[in-house]
Amino acid sequence: MPGRLRSRLRKRLDAPDKGAFWLYASPWIVGFAIFSVYPIVYSLFLAFNEWNIIGDKVWVGTENFETMVADPLFWQSLKVTGVYTLFAVPLGVIMALALAMLLNQRVRGVNIFRTIFYIPSVISGVAAAMLWAWIFNPEFGVMNAGLGLLGIEGPKWLFAQEWVIPALVIMSLWSVGGSMIIYLAALQGVPTELYEAARVDGAGWWSRFWHVTLPQISPVIFFTLITGMINTFQTFTQAYVMTNGGPQNASLFFGLYLYNNAFRYLKMGYASALAWTLLLIVLLLTLVVFVTARFWVHYDTDATGGW
């Protein structure tokens, strides 16, 4: 009898208390349902309605999506966002990796430089936008002043249609410190014996980088590529603060156009349709990267042959 009682007590103590679990998890579950699930589902409902926030909702079916196809500003915003992503993401990956490799050296004071390069990535987006608006000012900005010292006449940057996107791409490179830290951790995780074996085989610097470093950190490149692409398609703060979509819609990002329709024109139904279209576009591009990843992303296998 004492043995059975001891066994029952042990089972009761080892068994998870489901009631306590749901009790402690309920604040997060309720918050997630109210502030995440409900808005997502409701926005899908609004995408098939016409609603100006004040009046009643009117069911219009797929009219918002049909309007989108014929809307030139929709295509302009998609073009601007796509071009920005096409340049900002690869350049961000290259610059972050280059900085990580430089800061992976064993030199005195390297931690100070790591901190200096990382700090810009934690500065508020609005503060950074205001700073770069001053830097790109064609009359008294630092950028044109520096070019002037070299005898080069600087462009109008944010005030010129052909230069506004390059200016914003340059600005995006200022905050690669977050990705740099991730690459730095990945580089320090590459087994040193692989480099030693490559040196024994006579491999030079470039060969070691191409055949050892890149394959070993390719999962991290894959991660930063996906997150960078998602982030650039959601670009809003820079355009809202620095250009407001100008000049002549040359910096009308998709996120800014969505915001204008929702809160400036009060076309909440059309804005919801834009939001879901953006989700589908990002999802499609992400799937493309995932499908192609098997050709260039390398994962080490364990001793049992599994991934």
PDB file of C-alpha atoms in Angstrom:
ATOM      1  CA  MET A   1       0.000   0.000   0.000  1.00  0.00           C
ATOM      2  CA  PRO A   2       2.696   2.542   0.846  1.00  0.00           C
ATOM      3  CA  GLY A   3       4.412   1.624  -2.428  1.00  0.00           C
ATOM      4  CA  ARG A   4       1.219   2.209  -4.459  1.00  0.00           C
ATOM      5  CA  LEU A   5       0.599   5.500  -2.710  1.00  0.00           C
ATOM      6  CA  ARG A   6       4.158   6.599  -3.411  1.00  0.00           C
ATOM      7  CA  SER A   7       3.746   5.652  -7.076  1.00  0.00           C
ATOM      8  CA  ARG A   8       0.480   7.605  -7.363  1.00  0.00           C
ATOM      9  CA  LEU A   9       2.036  10.660  -5.746  1.00  0.00           C
ATOM     10  CA  ARG A  10       5.012  10.489  -8.083  1.00  0.00           C
ATOM     11  CA  LYS A  11       2.724  10.284 -11.141  1.00  0.00           C
ATOM     12  CA  ARG A  12       0.655  13.201  -9.889  1.00  0.00           C
ATOM     13  CA  LEU A  13       3.757  15.320  -9.318  1.00  0.00           C
ATOM     14  CA  ASP A  14       5.309  14.412 -12.661  1.00  0.00           C
ATOM     15  CA  ALA A  15       2.094  14.930 -14.669  1.00  0.00           C
ATOM     16  CA  PRO A  16       1.732  18.450 -16.103  1.00  0.00           C
ATOM     17  CA  ASP A  17      -1.006  20.569 -14.575  1.00  0.00           C
ATOM     18  CA  LYS A  18      -3.026  21.496 -17.651  1.00  0.00           C
ATOM     19  CA  GLY A  19      -5.230  23.874 -15.727  1.00  0.00           C
ATOM     20  CA  ALA A  20      -2.257  25.865 -14.466  1.00  0.00           C
ATOM     21  CA  PHE A  21      -0.754  25.902 -17.956  1.00  0.00           C
ATOM     22  CA  TRP A  22      -3.854  27.445 -19.539  1.00  0.00           C
ATOM     23  CA  LEU A  23      -4.198  29.864 -16.632  1.00  0.00           C
ATOM     24  CA  TYR A  24      -0.659  31.216 -16.989  1.00  0.00           C
ATOM     25  CA  ALA A  25      -0.795  31.210 -20.790  1.00  0.00           C
ATOM     26  CA  SER A  26      -4.230  32.866 -20.973  1.00  0.00           C
ATOM     27  CA  PRO A  27      -2.991  36.513 -20.898  1.00  0.00           C
ATOM     28  CA  TRP A  28      -0.815  35.922 -23.959  1.00  0.00           C
ATOM     29  CA  ILE A  29      -3.500  33.856 -25.718  1.00  0.00           C
ATOM     30  CA  VAL A  30      -6.180  36.483 -25.122  1.00  0.00           C
ATOM     31  CA  GLY A  31      -3.849  39.289 -26.207  1.00  0.00           C
ATOM     32  CA  PHE A  32      -2.808  37.384 -29.324  1.00  0.00           C
ATOM     33  CA  ALA A  33      -6.437  36.674 -30.231  1.00  0.00           C
ATOM     34  CA  ILE A  34      -7.574  40.281 -29.713  1.00  0.00           C
ATOM     35  CA  PHE A  35      -4.609  42.200 -31.112  1.00  0.00           C
ATOM     36  CA  SER A  36      -3.371  39.810 -33.819  1.00  0.00           C
ATOM     37  CA  VAL A  37      -5.876  37.191 -34.966  1.00  0.00           C
ATOM     38  CA  TYR A  38      -8.973  39.406 -34.876  1.00  0.00           C
ATOM     39  CA  PRO A  39      -7.408  42.328 -36.856  1.00  0.00           C
ATOM     40  CA  ILE A  40      -6.062  39.916 -39.473  1.00  0.00           C
ATOM     41  CA  VAL A  41      -9.413  38.203 -39.987  1.00  0.00           C
ATOM     42  CA  TYR A  42     -11.283  41.522 -39.895  1.00  0.00           C
ATOM     43  CA  SER A  43      -8.963  43.064 -42.493  1.00  0.00           C
ATOM     44  CA  LEU A  44      -9.713  40.137 -44.811  1.00  0.00           C
ATOM     45  CA  PHE A  45     -13.412  40.874 -44.366  1.00  0.00           C
ATOM     46  CA  LEU A  46     -12.839  44.586 -45.048  1.00  0.00           C
ATOM     47  CA  ALA A  47     -10.958  43.773 -48.256  1.00  0.00           C
ATOM     48  CA  PHE A  48     -14.302  42.823 -49.790  1.00  0.00           C
ATOM     49  CA  ASN A  49     -16.104  45.899 -48.481  1.00  0.00           C
ATOM     50  CA  GLU A  50     -16.193  49.622 -49.097  1.00  0.00           C
ATOM     51  CA  TRP A  51     -15.828  51.486 -45.812  1.00  0.00           C
ATOM     52  CA  ASN A  52     -14.720  55.008 -44.929  1.00  0.00           C
ATOM     53  CA  ILE A  53     -14.491  54.293 -41.158  1.00  0.00           C
ATOM     54  CA  ILE A  54     -17.399  56.631 -40.368  1.00  0.00           C
ATOM     55  CA  GLY A  55     -20.246  55.171 -42.426  1.00  0.00           C
ATOM     56  CA  ASP A  56     -21.588  51.669 -42.829  1.00  0.00           C
ATOM     57  CA  LYS A  57     -19.712  48.911 -44.593  1.00  0.00           C
ATOM     58  CA  VAL A  58     -20.912  48.051 -48.094  1.00  0.00           C
ATOM     59  CA  TRP A  59     -20.127  44.616 -49.525  1.00  0.00           C
ATOM     60  CA  VAL A  60     -18.509  45.047 -52.956  1.00  0.00           C
ATOM     61  CA  GLY A  61     -17.014  41.599 -53.470  1.00  0.00           C
ATOM     62  CA  THR A  62     -13.795  41.664 -55.504  1.00  0.00           C
ATOM     63  CA  GLU A  63     -14.269  45.266 -56.640  1.00  0.00           C
ATOM     64  CA  ASN A  64     -11.335  46.514 -54.527  1.00  0.00           C
ATOM     65  CA  PHE A  65      -8.990  44.037 -56.189  1.00  0.00           C
ATOM     66  CA  GLU A  66     -10.324  44.913 -59.641  1.00  0.00           C
ATOM     67  CA  THR A  67      -9.762  48.607 -58.899  1.00  0.00           C
ATOM     68  CA  MET A  68      -6.241  47.784 -57.800  1.00  0.00           C
ATOM     69  CA  VAL A  69      -5.375  46.212 -61.160  1.00  0.00           C
ATOM     70  CA  ALA A  70      -6.460  49.395 -62.974  1.00  0.00           C
ATOM     71  CA  ASP A  71      -4.841  51.746 -60.454  1.00  0.00           C
ATOM     72  CA  PRO A  72      -1.617  53.298 -61.862  1.00  0.00           C
ATOM     73  CA  LEU A  73      -0.457  54.339 -58.369  1.00  0.00           C
ATOM     74  CA  PHE A  74      -0.659  50.710 -57.239  1.00  0.00           C
ATOM     75  CA  TRP A  75       1.717  49.662 -60.003  1.00  0.00           C
ATOM     76  CA  GLN A  76       3.957  52.661 -59.322  1.00  0.00           C
ATOM     77  CA  SER A  77       4.196  51.790 -55.624  1.00  0.00           C
ATOM     78  CA  LEU A  78       4.917  48.155 -56.487  1.00  0.00           C
ATOM     79  CA  LYS A  79       7.614  49.235 -58.943  1.00  0.00           C
ATOM     80  CA  VAL A  80       9.267  51.583 -56.446  1.00  0.00           C
ATOM     81  CA  THR A  81       9.254  48.944 -53.706  1.00  0.00           C
ATOM     82  CA  GLY A  82      10.543  46.251 -56.048  1.00  0.00           C
ATOM     83  CA  VAL A  83      13.434  48.380 -57.359  1.00  0.00           C
ATOM     84  CA  TYR A  84      14.374  49.413 -53.823  1.00  0.00           C
ATOM     85  CA  THR A  85      14.324  45.783 -52.669  1.00  0.00           C
ATOM     86  CA  LEU A  86      16.343  44.643 -55.670  1.00  0.00           C
ATOM     87  CA  PHE A  87      19.247  46.925 -54.721  1.00  0.00           C
ATOM     88  CA  ALA A  88      18.936  47.380 -50.954  1.00  0.00           C
ATOM     89  CA  VAL A  89      18.771  43.703 -49.973  1.00  0.00           C
ATOM     90  CA  PRO A  90      21.806  42.342 -51.908  1.00  0.00           C
ATOM     91  CA  LEU A  91      23.922  45.394 -51.051  1.00  0.00           C
ATOM     92  CA  GLY A  92      22.914  45.058 -47.401  1.00  0.00           C
ATOM     93  CA  VAL A  93      23.930  41.402 -47.342  1.00  0.00           C
ATOM     94  CA  ILE A  94      27.279  42.119 -49.008  1.00  0.00           C
ATOM     95  CA  MET A  95      28.152  45.081 -46.784  1.00  0.00           C
ATOM     96  CA  ALA A  96      27.087  43.336 -43.556  1.00  0.00           C
ATOM     97  CA  LEU A  97      29.165  40.273 -44.443  1.00  0.00           C
ATOM     98  CA  ALA A  98      32.175  42.399 -45.410  1.00  0.00           C
ATOM     99  CA  LEU A  99      32.035  44.298 -42.118  1.00  0.00           C
ATOM    100  CA  ALA A 100      31.654  41.043 -40.185  1.00  0.00           C
ATOM    101  CA  MET A 101      34.748  39.603 -41.830  1.00  0.00           C
ATOM    102  CA  LEU A 102      36.736  42.750 -41.062  1.00  0.00           C
ATOM    103  CA  LEU A 103      35.594  42.734 -37.449  1.00  0.00           C
ATOM    104  CA  ASN A 104      36.278  39.015 -37.078  1.00  0.00           C
ATOM    105  CA  GLN A 105      40.002  39.723 -36.878  1.00  0.00           C
ATOM    106  CA  ARG A 106      41.913  39.454 -33.624  1.00  0.00           C
ATOM    107  CA  VAL A 107      43.140  43.027 -33.281  1.00  0.00           C
ATOM    108  CA  ARG A 108      43.228  45.408 -30.345  1.00  0.00           C
ATOM    109  CA  GLY A 109      40.049  47.440 -29.847  1.00  0.00           C
ATOM    110  CA  VAL A 110      37.927  45.340 -32.202  1.00  0.00           C
ATOM    111  CA  ASN A 111      35.040  45.311 -29.693  1.00  0.00           C
ATOM    112  CA  ILE A 112      34.888  49.098 -29.842  1.00  0.00           C
ATOM    113  CA  PHE A 113      34.519  49.032 -33.617  1.00  0.00           C
ATOM    114  CA  ARG A 114      31.865  46.326 -33.391  1.00  0.00           C
ATOM    115  CA  THR A 115      29.862  48.558 -31.066  1.00  0.00           C
ATOM    116  CA  ILE A 116      30.304  51.599 -33.311  1.00  0.00           C
ATOM    117  CA  PHE A 117      29.041  49.766 -36.389  1.00  0.00           C
ATOM    118  CA  TYR A 118      26.151  48.193 -34.479  1.00  0.00           C
ATOM    119  CA  ILE A 119      24.769  51.355 -32.813  1.00  0.00           C
ATOM    120  CA  PRO A 120      23.077  52.815 -35.966  1.00  0.00           C
ATOM    121  CA  SER A 121      20.845  49.735 -36.224  1.00  0.00           C
ATOM    122  CA  VAL A 122      19.160  50.518 -32.878  1.00  0.00           C
ATOM    123  CA  ILE A 123      18.467  54.205 -33.564  1.00  0.00           C
ATOM    124  CA  SER A 124      14.816  55.144 -34.008  1.00  0.00           C
ATOM    125  CA  GLY A 125      13.621  55.095 -37.597  1.00  0.00           C
ATOM    126  CA  VAL A 126      12.232  58.635 -37.419  1.00  0.00           C
ATOM    127  CA  ALA A 127      15.454  60.018 -35.910  1.00  0.00           C
ATOM    128  CA  ALA A 128      17.537  58.283 -38.581  1.00  0.00           C
ATOM    129  CA  ALA A 129      15.233  59.593 -41.328  1.00  0.00           C
ATOM    130  CA  MET A 130      15.562  63.168 -40.090  1.00  0.00           C
ATOM    131  CA  LEU A 131      19.340  62.804 -39.864  1.00  0.00           C
ATOM    132  CA  TRP A 132      19.634  61.497 -43.411  1.00  0.00           C
ATOM    133  CA  ALA A 133      17.237  64.147 -44.725  1.00  0.00           C
ATOM    134  CA  TRP A 134      19.799  66.674 -43.503  1.00  0.00           C
ATOM    135  CA  ILE A 135      22.716  64.691 -44.940  1.00  0.00           C
ATOM    136  CA  PHE A 136      21.048  64.558 -48.377  1.00  0.00           C
ATOM    137  CA  ASN A 137      20.023  68.213 -48.405  1.00  0.00           C
ATOM    138  CA  PRO A 138      21.347  69.534 -51.746  1.00  0.00           C
ATOM    139  CA  GLU A 139      22.218  72.987 -50.358  1.00  0.00           C
ATOM    140  CA  PHE A 140      23.848  72.414 -46.971  1.00  0.00           C
ATOM    141  CA  GLY A 141      23.959  68.642 -46.595  1.00  0.00           C
ATOM    142  CA  VAL A 142      27.087  66.728 -45.636  1.00  0.00           C
ATOM    143  CA  MET A 143      26.911  64.450 -48.671  1.00  0.00           C
ATOM    144  CA  ASN A 144      27.147  67.207 -51.282  1.00  0.00           C
ATOM    145  CA  ALA A 145      29.689  69.099 -49.166  1.00  0.00           C
ATOM    146  CA  GLY A 146      31.951  66.044 -49.236  1.00  0.00           C
ATOM    147  CA  LEU A 147      31.472  65.609 -52.978  1.00  0.00           C
ATOM    148  CA  GLY A 148      32.267  69.285 -53.442  1.00  0.00           C
ATOM    149  CA  LEU A 149      35.648  68.801 -51.794  1.00  0.00           C
ATOM    150  CA  LEU A 150      36.395  66.262 -54.511  1.00  0.00           C
ATOM    151  CA  GLY A 151      35.309  68.660 -57.238  1.00  0.00           C
ATOM    152  CA  ILE A 152      32.051  66.796 -57.892  1.00  0.00           C
ATOM    153  CA  GLU A 153      28.748  68.614 -58.100  1.00  0.00           C
ATOM    154  CA  GLY A 154      26.312  66.652 -55.966  1.00  0.00           C
ATOM    155  CA  PRO A 155      22.803  65.808 -57.191  1.00  0.00           C
ATOM    156  CA  LYS A 156      19.578  66.952 -55.586  1.00  0.00           C
ATOM    157  CA  TRP A 157      19.119  63.508 -54.001  1.00  0.00           C
ATOM    158  CA  LEU A 158      15.670  63.421 -52.370  1.00  0.00           C
ATOM    159  CA  PHE A 159      14.399  66.203 -54.647  1.00  0.00           C
ATOM    160  CA  ALA A 160      15.256  64.433 -57.913  1.00  0.00           C
ATOM    161  CA  GLN A 161      13.221  61.565 -59.346  1.00  0.00           C
ATOM    162  CA  GLU A 162      16.289  59.693 -60.590  1.00  0.00           C
ATOM    163  CA  TRP A 163      18.211  60.022 -57.314  1.00  0.00           C
ATOM    164  CA  VAL A 164      15.645  59.542 -54.557  1.00  0.00           C
ATOM    165  CA  ILE A 165      15.715  55.721 -54.607  1.00  0.00           C
ATOM    166  CA  PRO A 166      19.542  55.526 -54.768  1.00  0.00           C
ATOM    167  CA  ALA A 167      19.629  57.922 -51.808  1.00  0.00           C
ATOM    168  CA  LEU A 168      17.294  55.702 -49.789  1.00  0.00           C
ATOM    169  CA  VAL A 169      19.336  52.630 -50.735  1.00  0.00           C
ATOM    170  CA  ILE A 170      22.481  54.344 -49.445  1.00  0.00           C
ATOM    171  CA  MET A 171      20.615  55.206 -46.263  1.00  0.00           C
ATOM    172  CA  SER A 172      19.580  51.564 -45.790  1.00  0.00           C
ATOM    173  CA  LEU A 173      23.243  50.507 -45.708  1.00  0.00           C
ATOM    174  CA  TRP A 174      23.785  52.664 -42.636  1.00  0.00           C
ATOM    175  CA  SER A 175      21.861  50.218 -40.453  1.00  0.00           C
ATOM    176  CA  VAL A 176      23.457  46.906 -41.471  1.00  0.00           C
ATOM    177  CA  GLY A 177      24.903  46.530 -37.967  1.00  0.00           C
ATOM    178  CA  GLY A 178      22.186  44.103 -36.906  1.00  0.00           C
ATOM    179  CA  SER A 179      22.930  41.735 -39.767  1.00  0.00           C
ATOM    180  CA  MET A 180      26.651  42.274 -39.207  1.00  0.00           C
ATOM    181  CA  ILE A 181      26.376  40.869 -35.683  1.00  0.00           C
ATOM    182  CA  ILE A 182      24.543  37.801 -36.993  1.00  0.00           C
ATOM    183  CA  TYR A 183      27.213  37.206 -39.643  1.00  0.00           C
ATOM    184  CA  LEU A 184      29.934  37.719 -37.057  1.00  0.00           C
ATOM    185  CA  ALA A 185      28.436  34.984 -34.883  1.00  0.00           C
ATOM    186  CA  ALA A 186      28.181  32.708 -37.928  1.00  0.00           C
ATOM    187  CA  LEU A 187      31.805  33.318 -38.908  1.00  0.00           C
ATOM    188  CA  GLN A 188      32.995  32.491 -35.417  1.00  0.00           C
ATOM    189  CA  GLY A 189      31.072  29.234 -35.630  1.00  0.00           C
ATOM    190  CA  VAL A 190      32.909  27.982 -38.719  1.00  0.00           C
ATOM    191  CA  PRO A 191      35.214  25.091 -37.653  1.00  0.00           C
ATOM    192  CA  THR A 192      38.852  26.174 -37.792  1.00  0.00           C
ATOM    193  CA  GLU A 193      39.927  22.721 -38.940  1.00  0.00           C
ATOM    194  CA  LEU A 194      38.222  23.376 -42.286  1.00  0.00           C
ATOM    195  CA  TYR A 195      40.448  26.396 -42.886  1.00  0.00           C
ATOM    196  CA  GLU A 196      43.513  24.445 -41.801  1.00  0.00           C
ATOM    197  CA  ALA A 197      42.684  21.622 -44.193  1.00  0.00           C
ATOM    198  CA  ALA A 198      42.160  24.140 -47.010  1.00  0.00           C
ATOM    199  CA  ARG A 199      45.556  25.755 -46.294  1.00  0.00           C
ATOM    200  CA  VAL A 200      47.230  22.349 -46.375  1.00  0.00           C
ATOM    201  CA  ASP A 201      45.671  21.783 -49.798  1.00  0.00           C
ATOM    202  CA  GLY A 202      47.136  25.104 -50.970  1.00  0.00           C
ATOM    203  CA  ALA A 203      43.902  27.072 -51.062  1.00  0.00           C
ATOM    204  CA  GLY A 204      44.296  30.851 -51.170  1.00  0.00           C
ATOM    205  CA  TRP A 205      42.190  33.490 -49.406  1.00  0.00           C
ATOM    206  CA  TRP A 206      39.524  33.666 -52.081  1.00  0.00           C
ATOM    207  CA  SER A 207      39.301  29.910 -52.428  1.00  0.00           C
ATOM    208  CA  ARG A 208      38.883  29.487 -48.656  1.00  0.00           C
ATOM    209  CA  PHE A 209      36.198  32.159 -48.639  1.00  0.00           C
ATOM    210  CA  TRP A 210      34.297  30.680 -51.591  1.00  0.00           C
ATOM    211  CA  HIS A 211      34.572  26.985 -50.710  1.00  0.00           C
ATOM    212  CA  VAL A 212      34.617  27.099 -46.897  1.00  0.00           C
ATOM    213  CA  THR A 213      33.222  30.335 -45.483  1.00  0.00           C
ATOM    214  CA  LEU A 214      30.244  30.878 -47.793  1.00  0.00           C
ATOM    215  CA  PRO A 215      28.914  27.297 -47.622  1.00  0.00           C
ATOM    216  CA  GLN A 216      29.256  27.250 -43.836  1.00  0.00           C
ATOM    217  CA  ILE A 217      27.383  30.523 -43.304  1.00  0.00           C
ATOM    218  CA  SER A 218      24.888  30.047 -46.161  1.00  0.00           C
ATOM    219  CA  PRO A 219      21.990  29.297 -43.743  1.00  0.00           C
ATOM    220  CA  VAL A 220      22.604  32.682 -42.113  1.00  0.00           C
ATOM    221  CA  ILE A 221      22.711  34.376 -45.528  1.00  0.00           C
ATOM    222  CA  PHE A 222      19.431  32.654 -46.315  1.00  0.00           C
ATOM    223  CA  PHE A 223      17.899  33.974 -43.086  1.00  0.00           C
ATOM    224  CA  THR A 224      19.059  37.569 -43.587  1.00  0.00           C
ATOM    225  CA  LEU A 225      17.947  37.476 -47.232  1.00  0.00           C
ATOM    226  CA  ILE A 226      14.413  36.469 -46.243  1.00  0.00           C
ATOM    227  CA  THR A 227      14.113  38.954 -43.372  1.00  0.00           C
ATOM    228  CA  GLY A 228      15.685  41.748 -45.425  1.00  0.00           C
ATOM    229  CA  MET A 229      13.272  41.185 -48.286  1.00  0.00           C
ATOM    230  CA  ILE A 230      10.275  41.209 -45.944  1.00  0.00           C
ATOM    231  CA  ASN A 231      11.498  44.385 -44.231  1.00  0.00           C
ATOM    232  CA  THR A 232      12.109  46.296 -47.470  1.00  0.00           C
ATOM    233  CA  PHE A 233       8.635  45.469 -48.759  1.00  0.00           C
ATOM    234  CA  GLN A 234       7.285  47.059 -45.581  1.00  0.00           C
ATOM    235  CA  THR A 235       9.329  50.256 -45.995  1.00  0.00           C
ATOM    236  CA  PHE A 236       7.332  53.199 -44.700  1.00  0.00           C
ATOM    237  CA  THR A 237       9.111  55.500 -42.244  1.00  0.00           C
ATOM    238  CA  GLN A 238      11.797  56.782 -44.611  1.00  0.00           C
ATOM    239  CA  ALA A 239       9.324  57.702 -47.343  1.00  0.00           C
ATOM    240  CA  TYR A 240       6.778  59.169 -44.920  1.00  0.00           C
ATOM    241  CA  VAL A 241       9.262  61.371 -43.067  1.00  0.00           C
ATOM    242  CA  MET A 242      11.743  62.276 -45.801  1.00  0.00           C
ATOM    243  CA  THR A 243       9.849  62.463 -49.109  1.00  0.00           C
ATOM    244  CA  ASN A 244       6.138  61.742 -48.530  1.00  0.00           C
ATOM    245  CA  GLY A 245       6.257  59.733 -51.742  1.00  0.00           C
ATOM    246  CA  GLY A 246       7.769  62.498 -53.881  1.00  0.00           C
ATOM    247  CA  PRO A 247       9.013  63.856 -56.071  1.00  0.00           C
ATOM    248  CA  GLN A 248       6.116  62.953 -58.369  1.00  0.00           C
ATOM    249  CA  ASN A 249       5.569  59.575 -56.704  1.00  0.00           C
ATOM    250  CA  ALA A 250       9.169  58.516 -57.369  1.00  0.00           C
ATOM    251  CA  SER A 251       9.400  57.238 -53.768  1.00  0.00           C
ATOM    252  CA  LEU A 252       5.803  56.109 -53.330  1.00  0.00           C
ATOM    253  CA  PHE A 253       6.484  52.864 -51.503  1.00  0.00           C
ATOM    254  CA  PHE A 254       3.773  50.242 -51.188  1.00  0.00           C
ATOM    255  CA  GLY A 255       3.519  50.745 -47.428  1.00  0.00           C
ATOM    256  CA  LEU A 256       3.107  54.497 -47.822  1.00  0.00           C
ATOM    257  CA  TYR A 257       0.427  54.090 -50.486  1.00  0.00           C
ATOM    258  CA  LEU A 258      -1.403  51.649 -48.226  1.00  0.00           C
ATOM    259  CA  TYR A 259      -1.206  54.137 -45.337  1.00  0.00           C
ATOM    260  CA  ASN A 260      -2.486  56.995 -47.503  1.00  0.00           C
ATOM    261  CA  ASN A 261      -5.524  55.003 -48.613  1.00  0.00           C
ATOM    262  CA  ALA A 262      -6.343  53.914 -45.074  1.00  0.00           C
ATOM    263  CA  PHE A 263      -5.782  57.064 -43.032  1.00  0.00           C
ATOM    264  CA  ARG A 264      -5.625  59.943 -45.518  1.00  0.00           C
ATOM    265  CA  TYR A 265      -8.290  58.962 -48.037  1.00  0.00           C
ATOM    266  CA  LEU A 266     -10.245  56.811 -45.522  1.00  0.00           C
ATOM    267  CA  LYS A 267     -10.544  53.961 -48.030  1.00  0.00           C
ATOM    268  CA  MET A 268     -10.193  51.245 -45.429  1.00  0.00           C
ATOM    269  CA  GLY A 269     -11.580  48.502 -47.660  1.00  0.00           C
ATOM    270  CA  TYR A 270      -9.172  49.300 -50.478  1.00  0.00           C
ATOM    271  CA  ALA A 271      -6.285  49.578 -48.004  1.00  0.00           C
ATOM    272  CA  SER A 272      -7.142  46.137 -46.616  1.00  0.00           C
ATOM    273  CA  ALA A 273      -7.092  44.723 -50.139  1.00  0.00           C
ATOM    274  CA  LEU A 274      -3.655  46.310 -50.634  1.00  0.00           C
ATOM    275  CA  ALA A 275      -2.452  44.779 -47.361  1.00  0.00           C
ATOM    276  CA  TRP A 276      -3.510  41.286 -48.379  1.00  0.00           C
ATOM    277  CA  THR A 277      -1.978  41.768 -51.816  1.00  0.00           C
ATOM    278  CA  LEU A 278       1.289  42.735 -50.145  1.00  0.00           C
ATOM    279  CA  LEU A 279       1.086  39.598 -48.007  1.00  0.00           C
ATOM    280  CA  LEU A 280       0.608  37.415 -51.085  1.00  0.00           C
ATOM    281  CA  ILE A 281       3.495  39.086 -52.931  1.00  0.00           C
ATOM    282  CA  VAL A 282       5.895  38.661 -50.012  1.00  0.00           C
ATOM    283  CA  LEU A 283       4.716  35.076 -49.512  1.00  0.00           C
ATOM    284  CA  LEU A 284       5.315  34.271 -53.184  1.00  0.00           C
ATOM    285  CA  LEU A 285       8.813  35.779 -53.174  1.00  0.00           C
ATOM    286  CA  THR A 286       9.641  33.967 -49.935  1.00  0.00           C
ATOM    287  CA  LEU A 287       8.527  30.661 -51.445  1.00  0.00           C
ATOM    288  CA  VAL A 288      10.742  31.311 -54.478  1.00  0.00           C
ATOM    289  CA  VAL A 289      13.756  31.857 -52.215  1.00  0.00           C
ATOM    290  CA  PHE A 290      12.895  28.712 -50.237  1.00  0.00           C
ATOM    291  CA  VAL A 291      12.633  26.639 -53.421  1.00  0.00           C
ATOM    292  CA  THR A 292      15.960  27.894 -54.766  1.00  0.00           C
ATOM    293  CA  ALA A 293      17.668  27.523 -51.367  1.00  0.00           C
ATOM    294  CA  ARG A 294      18.337  23.824 -51.949  1.00  0.00           C
ATOM    295  CA  PHE A 295      20.800  24.782 -54.683  1.00  0.00           C
ATOM    296  CA  TRP A 296      22.959  27.101 -52.574  1.00  0.00           C
ATOM    297  CA  VAL A 297      22.230  26.656 -48.858  1.00  0.00           C
ATOM    298  CA  HIS A 298      24.475  24.097 -47.172  1.00  0.00           C
ATOM    299  CA  TYR A 299      23.475  22.272 -43.977  1.00  0.00           C
ATOM    300  CA  ASP A 300      25.853  20.010 -42.114  1.00  0.00           C
ATOM    301  CA  THR A 301      24.577  16.502 -41.444  1.00  0.00           C
ATOM    302  CA  ASP A 302      24.960  14.768 -38.117  1.00  0.00           C
ATOM    303  CA  ALA A 303      26.545  11.382 -37.533  1.00  0.00           C
ATOM    304  CA  THR A 304      23.291   9.537 -38.191  1.00  0.00           C
ATOM    305  CA  GLY A 305      22.895  11.062 -41.620  1.00  0.00           C
ATOM    306  CA  GLY A 306      19.980  13.339 -40.684  1.00  0.00           C
ATOM    307  CA  TRP A 307      19.849  17.066 -41.055  1.00  0.00           C
TER     308      TRP A 307
END
